[in-house]
Amino acid sequence: MAERTVVTLGETLAALVEGKKYATLRDILVTMNAVDVAGIFEEMPEEKLPLLFRLLPKELAAETFVEMEPEAQELLIRGFSDHELKEVVDELYVDDAVDIVEEMPANVVKRILRQADPEMRKMINEILKYPDDCAGSIMTTEYVSLRPNMTAGEAIQRIRCTGVDKETIYTCYVTENNRKLVGMVSLRTLLFSEDEDVLENIMESNVISVNTLEDQESVAQMFTKYDFAALPVVDQENRLVGIITVDDAIDVLQEETTEDFEKMAGMAPSDKPYLRTGVFETWKSRVPWLLILMLSATLTSMVLTGYETSLAACSALIAFIPMLTGTGGNSGTQASVAVIRGLSLGEVEFSDTFRVVWKEIRVAVLCGVTLAACNFVKLMVVDRFLLHNEGVTVLVAAVICVTMVFTVLCAKAVGCLLPLLAERIHLDPAVMASPFISTVVDVVTLVLYFQVARAILHI
């Protein structure tokens, strides 16, 4: 049976590029989503990007440009004529334009702002003045604003006239003359209302909003809590200055989750994809934590040196040190990850410290006793009788198992307390995750191990 050859879309498009079948290529690209087009462009040779981009219709080109990586965006901008750049900028939503401006070098930013119309330039500059990681920095100023004395018919007509350039028209906001937010109304409500119905009678007056300086992570979590499609952003005087849409909230959650994972793994956060991050840049993000953890491991060496006599008296204890420290590190990591997740989702606060610790202590006792019982059977059956390790006596097994219980107990206490303390002093709790906790627990485990050994074996 002949072997089937599978040809991917990327390979097909690449073949069309090589064969200069540009009309066919354009016909395929216009049927695709902007995200997929951007993904295809990333696989193409850089020198072909400007040509491929020019094949796209104006609106699809702008949407694709937003989805591309900053390096590819910069490459295209440098190759654009002023007219081409203006066409792209005119099609961008303000928040997307701000994201691009923040990623570009200064000389490229100047070109972008020169081609933006005065109103767009003003809105971009207004958003750029807000600190990073706050609601103001991720909002867009393109929203539909209605007046409370409008009728439903007038509101729909206004949406028809002004909504084409807005980021969303499904949720509209009702403001007074001074832009004070007084209510919101959905497009669904307007469509099912009578044309004569006045907005102040059909709008929702109890509007959930966020301040411009609210942390972007807590704002993004509000979308998951309330199932919003958009969220209004107000200033200190409750004046509407912008909105945040659900797609921006998803981007924030993805960025924050990635950052937490990197911190939990002992790496400096990076906003670049893995394969696009250079070796030297990756080295810089990892080596500081590795150095800190390596130096902190000196404490472990000091503990071992301090109990050198005990180790010499009962060499069988040495073989089980990795198992105990590994179990302690794993136990601490379990507790820390659960607490860090609770803190990030707002399920746990510092005021819940006693409840968290009390819960983890009870879990630790159950886990520790279970592990110790299983380990005792394993030591007696496998190590002593099957492997004929005469050094593993009942008393040595007792030392290991008692230490196991105390190790799990201490590890889970440390694992849940450190993230809570980090939150209290306004540090990212993710910093107190796996590598840091493992180092602390290793030292505690060794001290417990040799103290229990001294008490039971009298060494």
XYZ file of C-alpha atoms in Angstrom:
459
model
C 0.000 0.000 0.000
C 1.465 3.326 -0.998
C 2.431 5.648 1.851
C 0.098 8.624 2.165
C 1.673 12.068 2.006
C 0.132 14.679 4.279
C 0.583 18.243 3.045
C -0.053 20.983 5.613
C -1.643 24.325 4.825
C 1.667 26.011 5.622
C 3.482 23.876 3.056
C 0.786 24.596 0.475
C 1.060 28.355 1.023
C 4.855 28.150 0.966
C 4.663 26.359 -2.392
C 2.343 29.059 -3.734
C 4.809 31.725 -2.604
C 7.688 29.915 -4.315
C 5.602 29.559 -7.473
C 4.554 33.224 -7.293
C 0.867 32.224 -7.384
C -0.136 35.381 -5.568
C -3.751 35.529 -6.736
C -4.419 31.999 -5.479
C -2.548 32.756 -2.278
C -4.696 35.843 -1.651
C -7.897 33.882 -2.266
C -6.866 31.390 0.453
C -5.700 33.997 2.981
C -8.909 36.050 2.837
C -10.894 32.997 3.992
C -8.744 32.537 7.120
C -8.943 34.013 10.599
C -6.392 36.734 11.416
C -4.825 34.592 14.163
C -4.248 31.729 11.716
C -2.835 34.082 9.094
C -0.373 35.466 11.653
C 0.643 31.905 12.555
C 1.266 31.084 8.878
C 3.305 34.277 8.421
C 5.562 33.313 11.326
C 6.604 30.183 9.410
C 7.470 32.126 6.266
C 10.921 33.565 5.491
C 11.278 37.118 6.816
C 12.030 38.551 3.375
C 8.623 37.326 2.154
C 6.597 38.950 4.974
C 6.119 42.437 3.421
C 4.952 40.890 0.146
C 2.509 38.505 1.876
C 1.164 41.253 4.101
C 0.404 43.466 1.115
C -1.796 40.720 -0.322
C -4.283 41.054 2.539
C -7.352 43.329 2.451
C -7.014 46.393 4.659
C -9.163 45.193 7.570
C -7.704 41.666 7.657
C -4.203 43.152 7.399
C -4.752 45.264 10.526
C -6.204 42.321 12.484
C -3.313 40.092 11.410
C -0.768 42.751 12.331
C -2.113 42.838 15.914
C -1.682 39.066 16.255
C 1.928 38.976 15.044
C 5.004 38.886 17.259
C 6.703 42.260 18.005
C 9.788 41.332 15.961
C 7.672 40.660 12.865
C 5.644 43.838 13.470
C 8.826 45.904 13.634
C 10.133 44.289 10.453
C 6.921 45.167 8.612
C 6.777 48.739 9.927
C 10.312 49.390 8.743
C 9.314 48.158 5.274
C 6.019 50.093 5.112
C 5.629 53.317 3.218
C 3.994 56.118 5.227
C 0.736 55.519 3.363
C 0.745 51.773 4.159
C 1.550 52.416 7.801
C -1.274 54.959 8.057
C -3.748 52.442 6.606
C -2.801 49.878 9.248
C -2.834 52.375 12.135
C -6.234 53.736 11.096
C -7.713 50.225 11.328
C -6.315 49.473 14.805
C -8.289 49.748 18.019
C -6.645 52.081 20.531
C -5.678 49.371 23.052
C -4.049 47.313 20.280
C -2.157 50.397 19.071
C -0.927 51.025 22.628
C 0.306 47.419 22.944
C 2.261 47.794 19.706
C 3.728 51.167 20.698
C 4.917 49.735 24.025
C 6.850 46.978 22.242
C 8.544 49.095 19.556
C 11.846 51.028 19.626
C 11.601 54.814 19.947
C 12.269 55.565 16.265
C 9.513 53.156 15.181
C 7.102 54.634 17.747
C 7.680 58.098 16.284
C 6.705 56.829 12.821
C 3.540 55.179 14.180
C 2.435 58.309 16.063
C 3.167 60.514 13.036
C 0.797 58.438 10.913
C -1.965 58.289 13.558
C -4.677 60.912 13.322
C -4.721 63.542 16.127
C -7.596 61.876 17.999
C -5.930 58.450 17.930
C -2.600 60.005 19.017
C -4.317 61.727 21.936
C -5.991 58.497 23.080
C -2.731 56.535 22.808
C -0.852 59.104 24.882
C -3.669 59.164 27.437
C -3.440 55.401 28.009
C 0.379 55.397 28.026
C 0.432 57.739 31.033
C -1.009 55.032 33.295
C 1.409 52.774 35.220
C 2.053 49.282 33.887
C -0.118 46.448 35.222
C -3.085 48.681 36.093
C -6.568 48.823 34.563
C -5.834 52.107 32.783
C -2.945 50.559 30.850
C -5.084 47.806 29.266
C -8.325 49.705 28.631
C -9.571 51.132 25.373
C -11.272 54.509 25.047
C -13.430 53.300 22.141
C -16.834 52.568 23.633
C -20.458 53.497 22.960
C -21.695 56.244 25.272
C -25.410 57.025 25.565
C -27.443 59.618 27.491
C -30.102 58.727 30.115
C -32.791 60.835 28.394
C -32.391 59.028 25.058
C -35.093 56.657 23.843
C -34.260 53.088 22.796
C -34.813 54.070 19.160
C -32.404 57.017 19.430
C -29.842 54.795 21.168
C -29.941 52.214 18.366
C -29.560 54.968 15.782
C -26.529 56.325 17.657
C -24.974 52.855 17.735
C -25.484 52.588 13.962
C -23.730 55.921 13.441
C -20.814 55.579 15.871
C -20.497 51.862 16.657
C -18.543 50.829 13.573
C -15.259 52.046 15.092
C -15.928 50.857 18.645
C -14.335 47.804 20.216
C -17.713 46.454 21.302
C -21.337 47.509 20.841
C -22.978 44.723 22.830
C -22.666 46.608 26.106
C -23.300 50.361 26.041
C -22.735 52.779 28.899
C -25.044 55.563 29.989
C -23.301 58.750 31.119
C -24.351 62.253 32.083
C -22.889 65.372 30.484
C -19.778 65.299 32.692
C -19.113 61.656 31.647
C -20.259 60.419 35.051
C -21.248 56.767 34.741
C -24.890 56.292 35.735
C -25.859 53.015 34.080
C -25.394 50.422 31.372
C -27.662 48.828 28.814
C -27.095 45.839 26.540
C -27.839 45.795 22.838
C -30.215 42.899 23.535
C -32.231 45.081 25.924
C -32.420 47.890 23.355
C -33.564 45.573 20.577
C -36.366 44.095 22.675
C -37.535 47.452 24.061
C -40.102 49.769 22.485
C -38.594 52.638 20.474
C -40.172 55.158 22.887
C -38.723 53.588 26.062
C -36.350 56.019 27.826
C -32.927 54.615 28.754
C -33.041 55.723 32.400
C -36.095 53.459 32.793
C -34.583 50.353 31.167
C -30.886 50.654 32.030
C -29.100 48.879 34.883
C -28.114 51.570 37.362
C -26.059 49.314 39.648
C -22.951 49.138 37.460
C -19.836 47.248 38.528
C -16.770 49.241 37.494
C -13.046 49.428 38.251
C -10.731 52.326 38.953
C -8.010 53.237 36.473
C -5.296 52.300 39.000
C -6.788 48.907 39.932
C -4.345 45.995 39.495
C -4.888 44.364 36.108
C -4.820 40.825 37.534
C -7.671 41.526 39.950
C -9.564 43.194 37.095
C -9.127 40.119 34.896
C -10.421 37.898 37.700
C -13.628 39.958 37.777
C -14.395 38.726 34.266
C -14.323 35.112 35.451
C -16.373 36.002 38.533
C -19.137 37.953 36.787
C -18.938 36.537 33.220
C -18.586 40.037 31.759
C -17.898 40.751 28.098
C -16.688 44.260 29.000
C -15.963 46.202 32.172
C -16.107 50.015 32.537
C -13.088 51.891 33.877
C -13.699 55.082 35.870
C -11.526 57.726 37.512
C -11.650 58.890 41.134
C -14.811 60.921 40.419
C -16.665 58.007 38.767
C -16.235 59.483 35.306
C -16.083 56.908 32.521
C -12.655 56.964 30.859
C -12.603 53.614 29.058
C -13.566 49.955 29.011
C -11.710 46.650 29.251
C -12.907 43.845 26.987
C -12.793 40.122 27.706
C -10.046 39.432 25.121
C -7.711 41.788 26.984
C -8.635 40.128 30.292
C -7.711 36.711 28.862
C -4.340 38.090 27.725
C -3.677 39.407 31.244
C -4.570 36.067 32.858
C -2.265 34.252 30.442
C 0.610 36.645 31.136
C 0.145 36.490 34.919
C -0.116 32.691 34.920
C 3.037 32.374 32.807
C 4.856 34.774 35.125
C 3.768 32.784 38.192
C 4.947 29.510 36.649
C 8.353 31.022 35.843
C 8.743 32.401 39.357
C 7.673 29.089 40.869
C 10.356 27.377 38.786
C 13.010 29.844 39.960
C 13.315 31.901 36.763
C 13.037 35.602 36.035
C 9.796 36.263 34.089
C 10.063 36.727 30.316
C 7.432 38.011 27.892
C 8.958 36.286 24.846
C 7.991 32.841 23.487
C 10.436 30.070 24.438
C 11.845 29.464 20.952
C 12.243 33.211 20.351
C 14.255 33.752 23.526
C 17.997 33.642 22.926
C 20.382 31.354 24.814
C 22.131 34.276 26.515
C 18.806 35.840 27.556
C 17.594 32.496 28.930
C 20.868 32.114 30.845
C 20.414 35.559 32.409
C 16.883 34.721 33.557
C 17.867 31.426 35.194
C 21.338 31.786 36.626
C 20.588 34.316 39.426
C 18.088 31.981 41.089
C 20.388 28.992 40.575
C 23.209 30.889 42.279
C 21.000 31.901 45.206
C 19.713 28.357 45.670
C 23.186 26.897 45.298
C 24.578 29.199 47.976
C 21.604 28.561 50.249
C 22.357 24.844 49.980
C 25.478 25.643 52.013
C 23.197 25.405 55.052
C 22.547 21.755 54.185
C 26.280 21.085 54.048
C 26.758 22.772 57.419
C 24.071 20.562 58.991
C 25.678 17.403 57.559
C 29.077 18.499 58.835
C 27.635 19.184 62.287
C 26.249 15.657 62.518
C 29.275 13.924 61.002
C 29.829 11.873 64.165
C 26.256 10.586 64.145
C 26.578 9.574 60.500
C 29.781 7.705 61.223
C 28.103 5.820 64.085
C 25.191 4.678 61.906
C 26.096 4.817 58.221
C 22.741 3.245 57.235
C 21.091 6.625 57.860
C 22.921 8.230 54.935
C 21.092 6.230 52.243
C 17.693 7.579 53.259
C 18.541 11.300 53.323
C 17.484 11.884 49.652
C 14.145 10.156 50.246
C 13.361 12.282 53.310
C 14.432 15.599 51.773
C 12.598 14.781 48.537
C 9.401 13.900 50.410
C 9.691 17.099 52.436
C 10.182 19.225 49.332
C 7.234 17.595 47.553
C 4.983 18.047 50.593
C 5.915 21.716 50.931
C 5.370 22.316 47.229
C 1.883 20.789 47.368
C 0.855 23.144 50.167
C 2.468 26.216 48.609
C 0.892 25.691 45.184
C -2.568 25.265 46.752
C -2.170 28.455 48.817
C -0.678 30.457 45.920
C -3.620 29.460 43.740
C -6.033 30.441 46.505
C -4.338 33.828 46.891
C -4.356 34.524 43.139
C -8.068 33.675 42.853
C -9.004 35.655 45.960
C -10.141 32.504 47.803
C -7.559 32.989 50.577
C -6.370 36.131 52.384
C -3.755 36.761 55.061
C -6.558 36.944 57.635
C -7.220 33.244 56.887
C -3.720 32.228 58.029
C -4.865 30.305 61.117
C -7.510 28.364 59.158
C -5.031 27.535 56.385
C -2.316 26.361 58.801
C -4.788 24.307 60.875
C -6.071 22.606 57.725
C -2.563 21.843 56.442
C -1.502 20.461 59.851
C -4.371 17.976 59.812
C -3.612 17.026 56.201
C 0.082 16.678 57.101
C -0.649 14.301 59.979
C -2.743 12.063 57.734
C -0.197 12.159 54.892
C 2.784 11.714 57.223
C 1.318 8.705 59.069
C 0.296 7.060 55.780
C 3.764 7.554 54.247
C 5.507 6.407 57.430
C 3.427 3.213 57.686
C 4.035 2.318 54.038
C 7.702 3.164 54.361
C 8.119 0.986 57.464
C 6.739 -2.030 55.591
C 9.002 -1.263 52.635
C 12.088 -0.949 54.862
C 11.428 -4.231 56.617
C 10.377 -6.282 53.593
C 12.475 -4.861 50.766
C 15.586 -3.358 52.374
C 16.111 -5.816 55.240
C 14.776 -9.175 53.985
C 14.991 -8.971 50.191
C 18.097 -6.791 49.810
C 19.699 -8.180 53.004
C 20.656 -4.741 54.271
C 21.608 -5.594 57.849
C 22.010 -1.930 58.748
C 18.245 -1.396 58.439
C 17.110 -2.486 61.882
C 13.718 -1.925 63.441
C 15.118 1.074 65.341
C 16.644 2.584 62.181
C 13.305 2.114 60.392
C 11.597 3.796 63.351
C 13.967 6.783 63.072
C 13.211 7.146 59.355
C 9.446 6.819 59.776
C 9.185 9.179 62.768
C 11.274 11.700 60.864
C 8.950 11.254 57.871
C 5.933 12.289 59.950
C 7.643 15.382 61.372
C 9.146 16.288 57.987
C 5.765 16.284 56.219
C 4.272 18.268 59.101
C 6.970 20.954 59.008
C 7.078 21.044 55.199
C 3.361 21.668 54.826
C 3.440 24.337 57.543
C 6.342 26.109 55.811
C 4.745 25.629 52.385
C 1.492 27.334 53.369
C 3.000 30.048 55.587
C 5.656 31.458 53.233
C 3.239 32.496 50.426
C 0.909 34.084 52.999
C 3.789 36.049 54.524
C 4.940 37.106 51.041
C 1.442 38.399 50.290
C 1.455 40.279 53.594
C 4.667 42.179 52.778
C 3.479 42.814 49.178
C 5.760 40.311 47.439
C 4.564 37.938 44.740
C 3.622 34.690 46.561
C 4.847 32.689 43.547
C 8.421 33.565 44.561
C 7.936 31.391 47.647
C 7.281 28.268 45.599
C 9.133 25.065 44.876
C 12.888 25.929 44.790
C 12.866 28.235 47.812
C 10.653 25.985 49.942
C 12.706 22.890 49.043
C 15.875 24.596 50.264
C 14.285 25.560 53.597
C 12.690 22.146 54.065
C 15.969 20.311 53.301
C 17.671 22.011 56.250
C 14.724 21.408 58.593
C 14.507 17.748 57.514
C 18.169 17.045 58.220
C 18.037 18.661 61.654
C 14.909 16.644 62.519
C 16.464 13.442 61.152
C 19.573 13.571 63.265
C 17.774 14.754 66.397
C 15.351 11.826 66.148
C 18.297 9.483 65.469
C 20.067 10.709 68.576
C 16.941 10.262 70.680
C 16.141 6.721 69.481
C 19.577 5.277 68.636
C 21.539 7.207 71.317
C 24.338 8.133 68.916
